[in-house]
Coordinates of C-alpha atoms in Angstrom, one line a residue:
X548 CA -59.1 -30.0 -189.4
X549 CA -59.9 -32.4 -192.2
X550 CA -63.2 -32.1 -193.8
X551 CA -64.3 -35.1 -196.1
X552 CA -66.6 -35.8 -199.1
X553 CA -67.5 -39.3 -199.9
X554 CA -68.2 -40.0 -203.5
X555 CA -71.4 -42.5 -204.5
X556 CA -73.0 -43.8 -207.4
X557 CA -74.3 -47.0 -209.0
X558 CA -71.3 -48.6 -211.4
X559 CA -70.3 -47.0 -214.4
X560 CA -72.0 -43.2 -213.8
X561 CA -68.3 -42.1 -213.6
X562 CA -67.4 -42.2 -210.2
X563 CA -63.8 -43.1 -210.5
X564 CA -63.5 -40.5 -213.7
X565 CA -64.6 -38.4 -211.3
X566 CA -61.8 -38.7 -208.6
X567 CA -59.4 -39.5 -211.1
X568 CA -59.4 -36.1 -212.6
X569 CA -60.1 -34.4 -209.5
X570 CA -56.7 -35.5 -207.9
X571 CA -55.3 -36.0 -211.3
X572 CA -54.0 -38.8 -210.4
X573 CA -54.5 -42.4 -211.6
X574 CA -55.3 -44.2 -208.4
X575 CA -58.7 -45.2 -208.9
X576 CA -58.7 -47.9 -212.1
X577 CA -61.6 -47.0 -214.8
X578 CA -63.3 -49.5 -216.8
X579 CA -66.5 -50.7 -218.7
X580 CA -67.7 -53.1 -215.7
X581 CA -68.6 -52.8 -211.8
X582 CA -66.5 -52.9 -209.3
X583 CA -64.0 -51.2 -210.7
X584 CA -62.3 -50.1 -207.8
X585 CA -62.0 -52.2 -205.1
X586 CA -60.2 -50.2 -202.3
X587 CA -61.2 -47.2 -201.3
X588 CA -59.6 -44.0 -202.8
X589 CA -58.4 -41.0 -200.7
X590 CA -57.4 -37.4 -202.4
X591 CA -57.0 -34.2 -201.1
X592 CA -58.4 -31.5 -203.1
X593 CA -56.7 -27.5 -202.8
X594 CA -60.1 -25.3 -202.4
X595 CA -59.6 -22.9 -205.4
X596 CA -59.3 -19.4 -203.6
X597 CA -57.8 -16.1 -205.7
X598 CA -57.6 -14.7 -202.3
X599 CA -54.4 -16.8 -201.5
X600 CA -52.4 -15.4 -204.3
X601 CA -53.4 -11.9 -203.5
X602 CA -52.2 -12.4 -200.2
X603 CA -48.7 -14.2 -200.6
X604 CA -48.1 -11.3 -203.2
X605 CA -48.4 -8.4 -200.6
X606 CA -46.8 -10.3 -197.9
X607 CA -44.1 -11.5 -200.4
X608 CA -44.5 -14.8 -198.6
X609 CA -41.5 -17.3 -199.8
X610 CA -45.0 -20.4 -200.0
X611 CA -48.4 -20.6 -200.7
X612 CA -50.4 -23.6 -199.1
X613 CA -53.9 -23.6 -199.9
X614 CA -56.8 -25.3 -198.0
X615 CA -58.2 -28.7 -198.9
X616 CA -61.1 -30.9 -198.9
X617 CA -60.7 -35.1 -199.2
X618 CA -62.7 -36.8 -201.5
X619 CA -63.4 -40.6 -200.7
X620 CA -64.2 -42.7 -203.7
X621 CA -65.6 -46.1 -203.2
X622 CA -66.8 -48.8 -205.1
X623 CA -70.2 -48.6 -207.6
X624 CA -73.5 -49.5 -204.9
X625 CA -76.1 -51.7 -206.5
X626 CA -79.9 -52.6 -205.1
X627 CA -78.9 -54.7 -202.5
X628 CA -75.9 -53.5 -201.0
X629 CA -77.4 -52.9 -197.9
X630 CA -78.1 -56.5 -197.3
X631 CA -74.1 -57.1 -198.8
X632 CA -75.2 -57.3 -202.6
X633 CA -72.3 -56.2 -204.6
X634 CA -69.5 -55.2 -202.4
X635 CA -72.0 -54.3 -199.6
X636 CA -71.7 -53.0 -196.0
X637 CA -68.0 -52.7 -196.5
X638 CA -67.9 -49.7 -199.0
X639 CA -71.2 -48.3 -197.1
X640 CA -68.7 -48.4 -194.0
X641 CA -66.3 -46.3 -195.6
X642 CA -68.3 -43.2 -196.2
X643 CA -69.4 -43.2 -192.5
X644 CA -67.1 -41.1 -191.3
X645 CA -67.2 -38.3 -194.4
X646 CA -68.7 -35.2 -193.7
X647 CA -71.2 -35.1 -197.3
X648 CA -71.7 -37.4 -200.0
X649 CA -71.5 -36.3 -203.8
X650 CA -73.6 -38.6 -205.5
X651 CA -72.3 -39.1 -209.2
X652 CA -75.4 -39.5 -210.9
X653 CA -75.3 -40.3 -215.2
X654 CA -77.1 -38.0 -217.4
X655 CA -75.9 -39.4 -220.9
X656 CA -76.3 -42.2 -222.8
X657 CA -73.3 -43.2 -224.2
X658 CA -71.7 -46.9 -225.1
X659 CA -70.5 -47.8 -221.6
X660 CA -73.0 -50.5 -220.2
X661 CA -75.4 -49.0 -217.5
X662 CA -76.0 -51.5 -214.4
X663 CA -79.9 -50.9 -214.9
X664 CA -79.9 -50.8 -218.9
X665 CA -81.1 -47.3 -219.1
X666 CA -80.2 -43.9 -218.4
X667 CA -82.7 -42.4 -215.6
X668 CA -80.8 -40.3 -212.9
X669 CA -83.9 -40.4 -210.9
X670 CA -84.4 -44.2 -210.8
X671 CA -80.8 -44.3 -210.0
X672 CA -80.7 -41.8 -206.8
X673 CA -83.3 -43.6 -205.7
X674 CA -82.4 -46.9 -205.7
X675 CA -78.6 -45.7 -204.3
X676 CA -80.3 -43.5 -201.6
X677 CA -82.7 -46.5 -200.7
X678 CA -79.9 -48.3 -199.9
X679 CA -78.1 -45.8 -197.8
X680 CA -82.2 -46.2 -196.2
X681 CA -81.7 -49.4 -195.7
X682 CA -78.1 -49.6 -194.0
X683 CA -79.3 -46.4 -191.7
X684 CA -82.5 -48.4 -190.5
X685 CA -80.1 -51.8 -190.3
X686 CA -77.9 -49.5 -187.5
X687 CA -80.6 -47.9 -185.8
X688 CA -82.9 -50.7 -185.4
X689 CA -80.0 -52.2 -183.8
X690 CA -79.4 -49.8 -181.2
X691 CA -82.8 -49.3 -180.5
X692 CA -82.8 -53.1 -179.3
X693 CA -79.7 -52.0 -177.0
X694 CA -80.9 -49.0 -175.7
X695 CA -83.9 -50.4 -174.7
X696 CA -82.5 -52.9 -172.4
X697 CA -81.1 -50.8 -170.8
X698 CA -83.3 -48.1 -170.5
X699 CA -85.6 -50.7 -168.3
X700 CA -82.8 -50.8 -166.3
X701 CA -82.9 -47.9 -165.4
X702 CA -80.4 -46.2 -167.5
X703 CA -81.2 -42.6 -168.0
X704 CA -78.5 -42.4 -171.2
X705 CA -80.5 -44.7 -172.8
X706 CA -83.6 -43.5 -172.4
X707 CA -82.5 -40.1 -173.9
X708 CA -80.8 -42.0 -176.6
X709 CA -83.8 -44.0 -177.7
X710 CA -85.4 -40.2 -177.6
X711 CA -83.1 -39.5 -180.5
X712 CA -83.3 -43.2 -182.4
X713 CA -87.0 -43.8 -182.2
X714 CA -88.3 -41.0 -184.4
X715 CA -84.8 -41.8 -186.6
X716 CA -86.6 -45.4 -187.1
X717 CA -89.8 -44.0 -188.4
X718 CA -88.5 -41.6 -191.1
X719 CA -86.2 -44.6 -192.4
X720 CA -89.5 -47.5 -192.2
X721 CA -91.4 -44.3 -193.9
X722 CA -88.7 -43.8 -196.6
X723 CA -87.4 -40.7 -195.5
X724 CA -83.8 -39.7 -195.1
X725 CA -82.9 -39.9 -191.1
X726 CA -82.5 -35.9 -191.8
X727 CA -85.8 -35.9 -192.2
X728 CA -87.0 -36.9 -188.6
X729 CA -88.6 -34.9 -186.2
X730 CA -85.9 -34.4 -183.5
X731 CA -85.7 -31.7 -180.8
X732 CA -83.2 -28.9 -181.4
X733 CA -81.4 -29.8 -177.9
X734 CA -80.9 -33.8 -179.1
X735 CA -79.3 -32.7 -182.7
X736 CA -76.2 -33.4 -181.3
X737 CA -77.1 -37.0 -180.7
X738 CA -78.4 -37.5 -183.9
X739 CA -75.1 -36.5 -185.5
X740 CA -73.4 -38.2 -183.0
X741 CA -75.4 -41.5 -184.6
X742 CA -73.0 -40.9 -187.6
X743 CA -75.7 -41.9 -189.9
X744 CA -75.7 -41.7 -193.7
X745 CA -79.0 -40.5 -194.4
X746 CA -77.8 -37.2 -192.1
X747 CA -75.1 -36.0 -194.1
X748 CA -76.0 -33.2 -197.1
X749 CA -75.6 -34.2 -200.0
X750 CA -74.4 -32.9 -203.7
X751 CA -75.5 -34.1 -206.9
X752 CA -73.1 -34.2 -209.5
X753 CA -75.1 -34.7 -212.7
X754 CA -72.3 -36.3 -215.3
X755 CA -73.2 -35.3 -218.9
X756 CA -71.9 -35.4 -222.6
X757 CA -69.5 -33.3 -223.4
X758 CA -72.0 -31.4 -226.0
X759 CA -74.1 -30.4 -222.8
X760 CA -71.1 -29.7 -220.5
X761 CA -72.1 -25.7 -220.8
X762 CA -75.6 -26.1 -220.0
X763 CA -76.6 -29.1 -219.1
X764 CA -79.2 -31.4 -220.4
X765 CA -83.3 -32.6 -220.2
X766 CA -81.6 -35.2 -217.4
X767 CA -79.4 -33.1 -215.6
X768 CA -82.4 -30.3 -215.2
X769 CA -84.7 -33.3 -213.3
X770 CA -81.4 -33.6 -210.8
X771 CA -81.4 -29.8 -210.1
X772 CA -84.9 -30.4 -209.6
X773 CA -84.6 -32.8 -207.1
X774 CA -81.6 -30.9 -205.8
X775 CA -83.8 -27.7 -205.0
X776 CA -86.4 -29.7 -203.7
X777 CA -84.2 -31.5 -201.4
X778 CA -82.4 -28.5 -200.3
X779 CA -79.4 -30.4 -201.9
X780 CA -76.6 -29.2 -203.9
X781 CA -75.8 -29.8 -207.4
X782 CA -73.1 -29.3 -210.2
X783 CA -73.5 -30.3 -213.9
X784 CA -69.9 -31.6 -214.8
X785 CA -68.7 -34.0 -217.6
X786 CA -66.6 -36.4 -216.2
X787 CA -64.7 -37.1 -219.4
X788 CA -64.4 -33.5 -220.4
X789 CA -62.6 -33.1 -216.6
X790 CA -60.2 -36.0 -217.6
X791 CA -59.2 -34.2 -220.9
X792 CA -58.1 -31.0 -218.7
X793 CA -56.6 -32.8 -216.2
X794 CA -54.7 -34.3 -218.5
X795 CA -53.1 -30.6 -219.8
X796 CA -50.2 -29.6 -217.7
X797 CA -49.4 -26.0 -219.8
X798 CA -52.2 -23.7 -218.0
X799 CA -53.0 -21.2 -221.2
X800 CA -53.7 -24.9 -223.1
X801 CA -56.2 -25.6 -220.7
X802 CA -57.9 -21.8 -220.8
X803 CA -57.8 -22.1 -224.5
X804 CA -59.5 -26.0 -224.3
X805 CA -62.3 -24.7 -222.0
X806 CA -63.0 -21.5 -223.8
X807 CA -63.8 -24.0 -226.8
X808 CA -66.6 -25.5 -225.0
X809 CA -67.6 -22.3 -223.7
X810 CA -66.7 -22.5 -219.8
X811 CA -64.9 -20.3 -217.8
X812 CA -63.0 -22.7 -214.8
X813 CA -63.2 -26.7 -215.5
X814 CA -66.4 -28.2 -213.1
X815 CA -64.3 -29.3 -210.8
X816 CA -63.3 -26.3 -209.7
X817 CA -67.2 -25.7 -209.3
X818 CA -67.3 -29.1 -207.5
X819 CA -65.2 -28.2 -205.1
X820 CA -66.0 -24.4 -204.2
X821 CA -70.1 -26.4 -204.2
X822 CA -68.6 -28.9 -201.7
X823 CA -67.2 -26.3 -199.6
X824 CA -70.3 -24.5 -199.1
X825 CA -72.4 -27.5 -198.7
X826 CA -70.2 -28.1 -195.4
X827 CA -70.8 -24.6 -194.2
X828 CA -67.1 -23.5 -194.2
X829 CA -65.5 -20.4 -194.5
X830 CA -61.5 -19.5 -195.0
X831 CA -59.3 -17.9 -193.0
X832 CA -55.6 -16.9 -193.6
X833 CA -52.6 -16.1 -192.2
X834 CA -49.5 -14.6 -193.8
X835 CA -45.4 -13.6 -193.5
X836 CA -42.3 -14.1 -194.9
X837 CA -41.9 -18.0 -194.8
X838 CA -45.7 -19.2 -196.0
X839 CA -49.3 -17.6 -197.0
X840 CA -51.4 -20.4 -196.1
X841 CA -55.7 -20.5 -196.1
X842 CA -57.4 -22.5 -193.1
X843 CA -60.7 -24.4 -193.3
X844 CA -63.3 -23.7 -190.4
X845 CA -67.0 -24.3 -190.0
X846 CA -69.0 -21.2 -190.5
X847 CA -69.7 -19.8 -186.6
X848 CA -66.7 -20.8 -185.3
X849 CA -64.9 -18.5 -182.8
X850 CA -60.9 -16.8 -183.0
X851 CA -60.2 -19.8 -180.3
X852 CA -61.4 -22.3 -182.2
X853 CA -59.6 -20.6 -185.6
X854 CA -56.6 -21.1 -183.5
X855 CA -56.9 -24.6 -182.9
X856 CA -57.0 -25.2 -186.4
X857 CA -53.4 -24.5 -186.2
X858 CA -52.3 -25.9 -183.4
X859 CA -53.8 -27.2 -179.8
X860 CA -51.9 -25.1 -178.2
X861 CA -52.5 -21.9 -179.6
X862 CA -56.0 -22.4 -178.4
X863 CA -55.0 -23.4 -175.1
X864 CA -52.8 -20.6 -174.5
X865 CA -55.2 -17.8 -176.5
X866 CA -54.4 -14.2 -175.2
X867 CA -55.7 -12.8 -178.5
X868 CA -56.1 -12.3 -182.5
X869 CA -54.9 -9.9 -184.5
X870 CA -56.9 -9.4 -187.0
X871 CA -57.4 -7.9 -190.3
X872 CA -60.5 -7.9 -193.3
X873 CA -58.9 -9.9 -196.2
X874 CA -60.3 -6.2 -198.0
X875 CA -58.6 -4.2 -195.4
X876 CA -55.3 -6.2 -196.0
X877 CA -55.9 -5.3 -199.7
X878 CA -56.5 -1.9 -199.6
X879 CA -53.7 -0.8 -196.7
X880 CA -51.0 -3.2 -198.9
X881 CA -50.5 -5.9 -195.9
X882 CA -50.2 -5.9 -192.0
X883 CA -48.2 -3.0 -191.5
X884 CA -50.1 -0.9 -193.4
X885 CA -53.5 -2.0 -192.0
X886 CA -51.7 -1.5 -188.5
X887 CA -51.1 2.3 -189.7
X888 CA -54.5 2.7 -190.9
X889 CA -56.4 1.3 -187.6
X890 CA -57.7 -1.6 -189.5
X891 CA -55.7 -4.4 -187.6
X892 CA -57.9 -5.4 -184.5
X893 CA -57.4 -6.8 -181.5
X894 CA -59.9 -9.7 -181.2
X895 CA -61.0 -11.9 -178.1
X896 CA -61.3 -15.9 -178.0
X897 CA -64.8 -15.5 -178.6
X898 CA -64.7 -13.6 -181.6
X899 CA -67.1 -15.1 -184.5
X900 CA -64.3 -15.7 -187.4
X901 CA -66.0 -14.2 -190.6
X902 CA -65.1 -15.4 -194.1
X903 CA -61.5 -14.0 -195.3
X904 CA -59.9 -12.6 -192.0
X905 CA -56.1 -12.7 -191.6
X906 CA -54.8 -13.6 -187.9
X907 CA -52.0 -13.0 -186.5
X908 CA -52.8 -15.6 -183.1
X909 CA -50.7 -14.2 -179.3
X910 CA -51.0 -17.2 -177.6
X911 CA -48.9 -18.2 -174.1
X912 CA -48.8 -22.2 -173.0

């Protein structure tokens, strides 16, 4: 189960900085102009999780394979791209399919050109969120001239589809996010279903000098603002400052560099734990000999569903989960001992997987 995280901004906020040091890789090209990166970049992301490493430990596991999100990174939007300014509809297609947006917004000043010739973070989550608006209202607008064809045909789909795109269409000509519209509990399936932009939560990533990388700035403060308002995330982060530690491949060099500037894990890590629980998700694990690996799975979901995760046939051919608190697993040093102790339970498909359990999935296909 892949979970993704597409990446937005205006040019030069630091976008591509961004996923460069977050996948520490190279792939997405940095420079002083927009456009910069033409294609867009994919990287998967381990979930930071000291859990893992406690687990492999006891269970003396031979591998350790962490969890990941994907980050998409996609060219710089400017006012316009909506209507195929820029590079347009074609980077606004791309983050469709993620799960949340991070939206890179700049919060220094600096000597790389800003598109707008001034640095406002407000103005410019505006003006990118406007567009997103704008390419939401383009789709539904469209739909709405389908559906209603053939809903005077008679089509009862349609009519419960234009149920769903109608009040969509009057938050967007309002300009308000389409996760803003008033739809009935029972059709908020549809309206995911719509795949919209405007419907996916969001996480503001306010990039700022390395001088404020510890506690932010007077500009990264009005993001949090809006943030908190919004019922959005946020992370203060520099950019550079997370290409400099990427960068540093000797692990004590790169404690000693961010106890300089006073932090305690680079932002990234922050950026991704924050992206985690934007989505909802929680971690579960499983352990032995050959691998300790954590699993990624929407908060809610049941032990079936965990054991799809794995593999469509475990769910299929669920009997049952053994299972054990990641704190019982701790304290009784691993599986047998929790089995000694009582603390290994037997768990039906429809078991509510909390954060941290370790299963041990009977299946028969």
């Amino acid at each position: 189960m892949g979970f993704k995280c597409g990446i937005v901004g205006l040019p030069n906020v630091g976008k591509s900085t961004l996923f460069n040091a977050l996948t520490e890789t190279a792939a997405a090209e940095s420079a002083n102009y927009p456009f910069t990166t033409i294609e867009p970049n994919v990287g998967r992301v381990a979930v930071p999780d000291s859990r893992l490493d406690v687990i492999a430990r006891i269970a003396k596991s031979a591998k350790t394979i962490p969890t990941y999100l994907e980050f998409v990174d996609i060219a710089g939007l400017v006012r316009g791209a909506s209507k195929g300014e820029g590079l347009g509809n074609q980077f606004l297609a791309n983050i469709r399919e993620v799960d949340a947006i991070v939206h890179v917004l700049r919060c220094f000043a600096g000597e790389v050109t800003h598109v707008e010739g001034s640095v406002d973070p407000i103005r410019d989550a505006e003006t990118v969120e406007t567009e997103l608006m704008l390419a939401d209202l383009e789709s539904v607008e469209r739909q709405i001239e389908t559906a209603t064809k053939r809903a005077r045909g008679g089509d009862r789909e349609a009519r419960e589809r234009l149920a769903v795109l109608e009040p969509v269409a009057a938050a967007l000509r309002a300009g308000r996010p389409a996760r803003a519209a008033t739809v009935p509990v029972d059709l908020q399936p549809a309206l995911r279903r719509l795949n919209l932009l405007t419907t996916k939560p969001i996480l503001y990533v306010a990039n700022v000098e390395e001088d404020a990388v510890a506690g932010g700035n007077a500009e990264s403060e009005r993001v949090a603002a809006r943030a908190a308002a919004q019922g959005a995330g946020c992370v203060v982060i520099s950019a550079a400052i997370e290409a400099e530690i990427a960068m540093l491949n000797n692990p004590q060099e790169r404690r000693v560099f961010l106890e300089t500037l006073g932090l305690a894990e680079p932002g990234l890590a922050r950026l991704i734990t924050a992206g985690y629980a934007l989505l909802d998700l929680i971690t579960f694990f499983t352990a032995g000999p050959k691998e300790a690996r954590a699993w990624t799975l929407k908060r809610g979901a049941t032990a079936a569903q965990a054991a799809g995760v794995i593999h469509s046939d475990f769910e299929r051919g669920f009997i049952r989960a053994e299972t054990i608190s990641y704190d019982d697993y701790v304290a009784c040093g691993g599986e047998q001992g929790a089995k000694e102790a009582g603390r290994m339970r037997a768990e039906g498909r429809d078991y509510i997987v909390q954060d941290g359990d370790i299963f041990l999935f009977r299946f028969n296909v």
